[in-house]
């Protein structure tokens, strides 16, 4: 809470707090807390970092790593500042992290629209789960029709049934939002 009141002048202390909050040994203490208590601790932490400034978001994402249980909570609290760091995390070598990041970007909705180029790359990943999560996220972030629709049309022929379902659902969403694209989608129904 003190960091929040000091705002930009507290950046040096913030980096130390990030280090402490991301330390696995210290994280063990949070396991004793109830879920709502953990959420409160990290919401307070994220509020303090927001007050300090946007520069904190990428450091927080790096410090926590997206495969840690609390990372999505922290990223949600910091958005939209964390969108570029999350987009970068879509190229993580860890598949679980990439899937989690794509899902998180989708949850963030239109705020995460700047991550569209990274999501367009992610839909070509060899892993089904990431292709599905990225296809769903493209729709949720409201990616521009010119980028999303051709990608979703191509994904209709994906080897994974779940990716195909995500693509068709996405196309249906775009057709409702942009009725002018309906004539180009009709031949696909044959």
CSV table of C-alpha atoms in Angstrom, one decimal:
chain,number,residue,atom,x,y,z
A,1,UNK,CA,0.0,0.0,0.0
A,2,UNK,CA,2.9,2.4,0.8
A,3,UNK,CA,4.3,1.9,-2.7
A,4,UNK,CA,0.9,3.0,-4.2
A,5,UNK,CA,1.0,6.3,-2.3
A,6,UNK,CA,4.6,7.0,-3.4
A,7,UNK,CA,3.8,6.2,-7.0
A,8,UNK,CA,6.6,7.0,-9.6
A,9,UNK,CA,9.1,7.7,-6.8
A,10,UNK,CA,8.8,4.1,-5.6
A,11,UNK,CA,10.1,2.3,-8.7
A,12,UNK,CA,13.4,1.1,-7.1
A,13,UNK,CA,11.3,-0.4,-4.2
A,14,UNK,CA,8.9,-1.9,-6.7
A,15,UNK,CA,11.6,-4.0,-8.4
A,16,UNK,CA,12.6,-5.4,-5.1
A,17,UNK,CA,8.9,-6.1,-4.3
A,18,UNK,CA,8.6,-7.9,-7.7
A,19,UNK,CA,11.6,-10.0,-6.9
A,20,UNK,CA,10.2,-10.9,-3.5
A,21,UNK,CA,6.7,-11.6,-4.7
A,22,UNK,CA,8.0,-13.9,-7.5
A,23,UNK,CA,10.4,-15.9,-5.3
A,24,UNK,CA,9.2,-19.5,-5.1
A,25,UNK,CA,10.2,-19.7,-1.4
A,26,UNK,CA,8.2,-16.7,-0.6
A,27,UNK,CA,5.3,-17.8,-2.8
A,28,UNK,CA,5.0,-20.9,-0.5
A,29,UNK,CA,3.6,-18.6,2.2
A,30,UNK,CA,0.7,-17.7,0.0
A,31,UNK,CA,-0.4,-21.4,-0.1
A,32,UNK,CA,-1.6,-21.1,3.5
A,33,UNK,CA,-3.9,-18.2,2.5
A,34,UNK,CA,-7.5,-18.7,1.3
A,35,UNK,CA,-8.0,-18.0,-2.4
A,36,UNK,CA,-9.8,-14.7,-1.8
A,37,UNK,CA,-6.9,-13.6,0.5
A,38,UNK,CA,-4.3,-14.4,-2.1
A,39,UNK,CA,-6.4,-12.5,-4.6
A,40,UNK,CA,-6.5,-9.5,-2.3
A,41,UNK,CA,-2.7,-9.6,-1.7
A,42,UNK,CA,-2.0,-9.6,-5.5
A,43,UNK,CA,-4.7,-7.1,-6.3
A,44,UNK,CA,-3.1,-4.7,-3.8
A,45,UNK,CA,0.3,-5.5,-5.3
A,46,UNK,CA,-1.0,-4.9,-8.8
A,47,UNK,CA,-2.7,-1.6,-7.8
A,48,UNK,CA,0.6,-0.4,-6.4
A,49,UNK,CA,2.5,-1.3,-9.6
A,50,UNK,CA,-0.2,0.5,-11.7
A,51,UNK,CA,0.3,3.6,-9.6
A,52,UNK,CA,4.1,3.4,-10.1
A,53,UNK,CA,3.7,3.3,-13.9
A,54,UNK,CA,3.3,1.3,-17.0
A,55,UNK,CA,7.0,0.3,-17.1
A,56,UNK,CA,6.3,-2.2,-14.3
A,57,UNK,CA,4.1,-4.5,-16.4
A,58,UNK,CA,6.7,-6.2,-18.5
A,59,UNK,CA,8.9,-6.7,-15.5
A,60,UNK,CA,6.1,-8.3,-13.5
A,61,UNK,CA,5.3,-10.6,-16.4
A,62,UNK,CA,8.9,-11.7,-16.6
A,63,UNK,CA,9.3,-12.0,-12.9
A,64,UNK,CA,6.2,-14.1,-12.3
A,65,UNK,CA,6.4,-16.2,-15.5
A,66,UNK,CA,3.1,-17.0,-17.1
A,67,UNK,CA,3.2,-20.6,-15.8
A,68,UNK,CA,2.9,-19.6,-12.2
A,69,UNK,CA,-0.5,-19.8,-10.6
A,70,UNK,CA,-0.8,-16.1,-9.8
A,71,UNK,CA,0.5,-14.7,-13.1
A,72,UNK,CA,-2.9,-14.4,-14.8
A,73,UNK,CA,-4.3,-12.6,-11.8
A,74,UNK,CA,-1.4,-10.1,-11.8
A,75,UNK,CA,-1.6,-9.7,-15.6
A,76,UNK,CA,-5.3,-9.0,-15.5
A,77,UNK,CA,-4.8,-6.4,-12.8
A,78,UNK,CA,-2.1,-4.7,-14.9
A,79,UNK,CA,-3.8,-4.7,-18.3
A,80,UNK,CA,-3.6,-2.9,-20.7
A,81,UNK,CA,0.0,-2.2,-19.8
A,82,UNK,CA,0.9,-5.9,-20.0
A,83,UNK,CA,-0.5,-6.6,-23.5
A,84,UNK,CA,2.9,-6.2,-25.3
A,85,UNK,CA,4.6,-8.4,-22.7
A,86,UNK,CA,1.8,-11.0,-23.1
A,87,UNK,CA,2.0,-10.9,-26.9
A,88,UNK,CA,5.8,-11.6,-26.5
A,89,UNK,CA,5.0,-14.5,-24.2
A,90,UNK,CA,3.1,-16.2,-27.0
A,91,UNK,CA,6.5,-17.2,-28.3
A,92,UNK,CA,7.5,-18.8,-25.1
A,93,UNK,CA,9.2,-22.3,-25.5
A,94,UNK,CA,6.7,-23.6,-22.9
A,95,UNK,CA,3.5,-24.7,-24.7
A,96,UNK,CA,1.4,-24.5,-21.5
A,97,UNK,CA,2.5,-20.9,-21.1
A,98,UNK,CA,1.6,-20.0,-24.7
A,99,UNK,CA,-1.9,-21.6,-24.3
A,100,UNK,CA,-2.4,-19.8,-21.0
A,101,UNK,CA,-1.3,-16.4,-22.5
A,102,UNK,CA,-3.7,-16.8,-25.5
A,103,UNK,CA,-6.6,-17.6,-23.2
A,104,UNK,CA,-5.7,-14.6,-21.0
A,105,UNK,CA,-5.5,-12.3,-24.0
A,106,UNK,CA,-9.0,-13.5,-25.0
A,107,UNK,CA,-10.3,-12.8,-21.5
A,108,UNK,CA,-9.0,-9.3,-21.8
A,109,UNK,CA,-11.2,-8.6,-24.8
A,110,UNK,CA,-10.7,-5.6,-27.0
A,111,UNK,CA,-8.0,-4.2,-24.6
A,112,UNK,CA,-5.8,-6.9,-26.0
A,113,UNK,CA,-6.4,-6.0,-29.7
A,114,UNK,CA,-2.8,-4.9,-30.1
A,115,UNK,CA,-1.8,-8.6,-29.6
A,116,UNK,CA,-3.5,-9.5,-32.9
A,117,UNK,CA,-0.3,-10.0,-34.9
A,118,UNK,CA,1.0,-12.4,-32.2
A,119,UNK,CA,-2.3,-14.3,-32.2
A,120,UNK,CA,-2.2,-14.6,-36.0
A,121,UNK,CA,1.2,-16.4,-35.6
A,122,UNK,CA,-0.1,-18.5,-32.7
A,123,UNK,CA,-2.9,-20.0,-34.8
A,124,UNK,CA,-0.2,-21.6,-36.9
A,125,UNK,CA,1.5,-23.3,-34.0
A,126,UNK,CA,1.9,-27.1,-34.2
A,127,UNK,CA,0.0,-27.6,-30.9
A,128,UNK,CA,-3.8,-28.0,-31.2
A,129,UNK,CA,-4.5,-26.4,-27.8
A,130,UNK,CA,-2.7,-23.2,-28.8
A,131,UNK,CA,-4.3,-23.0,-32.2
A,132,UNK,CA,-7.7,-23.3,-30.6
A,133,UNK,CA,-7.0,-20.8,-27.8
A,134,UNK,CA,-5.6,-18.3,-30.3
A,135,UNK,CA,-8.6,-18.7,-32.7
A,136,UNK,CA,-10.9,-18.0,-29.8
A,137,UNK,CA,-8.8,-15.1,-28.6
A,138,UNK,CA,-8.8,-13.5,-32.1
A,139,UNK,CA,-12.5,-13.2,-31.9
A,140,UNK,CA,-12.6,-12.0,-28.3
A,141,UNK,CA,-10.0,-9.3,-28.8
A,142,UNK,CA,-12.1,-8.1,-31.8
A,143,UNK,CA,-9.3,-8.5,-34.3
A,144,UNK,CA,-10.0,-6.6,-37.5
A,145,UNK,CA,-12.2,-8.6,-39.9
A,146,UNK,CA,-9.7,-8.3,-42.7
A,147,UNK,CA,-7.2,-10.3,-40.6
A,148,UNK,CA,-9.4,-12.6,-38.6
A,149,UNK,CA,-11.9,-13.8,-41.1
A,150,UNK,CA,-9.4,-15.3,-43.7
A,151,UNK,CA,-7.5,-16.9,-40.8
A,152,UNK,CA,-10.7,-18.4,-39.4
A,153,UNK,CA,-11.7,-19.6,-42.8
A,154,UNK,CA,-8.4,-21.4,-43.2
A,155,UNK,CA,-8.7,-23.0,-39.7
A,156,UNK,CA,-12.0,-24.6,-40.8
A,157,UNK,CA,-9.8,-27.3,-42.4
A,158,UNK,CA,-7.5,-27.8,-39.3
A,159,UNK,CA,-6.7,-31.3,-38.3
A,160,UNK,CA,-8.1,-30.7,-34.8
A,161,UNK,CA,-11.9,-30.8,-34.4
A,162,UNK,CA,-11.6,-28.3,-31.5
A,163,UNK,CA,-9.8,-25.8,-33.7
A,164,UNK,CA,-12.4,-26.3,-36.4
A,165,UNK,CA,-15.2,-25.7,-33.9
A,166,UNK,CA,-13.4,-22.5,-32.6
A,167,UNK,CA,-13.0,-21.3,-36.2
A,168,UNK,CA,-16.7,-21.8,-37.2
A,169,UNK,CA,-17.9,-20.2,-33.9
A,170,UNK,CA,-15.6,-17.3,-34.6
A,171,UNK,CA,-16.9,-16.9,-38.1
A,172,UNK,CA,-20.5,-17.0,-36.8
A,173,UNK,CA,-19.6,-14.2,-34.3
A,174,UNK,CA,-18.0,-12.1,-37.1
A,175,UNK,CA,-21.1,-12.7,-39.3
A,176,UNK,CA,-23.4,-11.3,-36.6
A,177,UNK,CA,-21.1,-8.3,-36.0
A,178,UNK,CA,-20.4,-7.6,-39.7
A,179,UNK,CA,-23.4,-8.7,-41.8
A,180,UNK,CA,-21.6,-7.5,-44.9
A,181,UNK,CA,-19.3,-10.5,-44.8
A,182,UNK,CA,-22.2,-13.0,-44.9
A,183,UNK,CA,-22.2,-13.3,-48.7
A,184,UNK,CA,-18.6,-14.4,-48.7
A,185,UNK,CA,-19.3,-17.0,-46.0
A,186,UNK,CA,-22.3,-18.6,-47.6
A,187,UNK,CA,-20.4,-20.6,-50.2
A,188,UNK,CA,-18.4,-22.2,-47.3
A,189,UNK,CA,-21.6,-23.8,-46.0
A,190,UNK,CA,-22.0,-26.0,-49.1
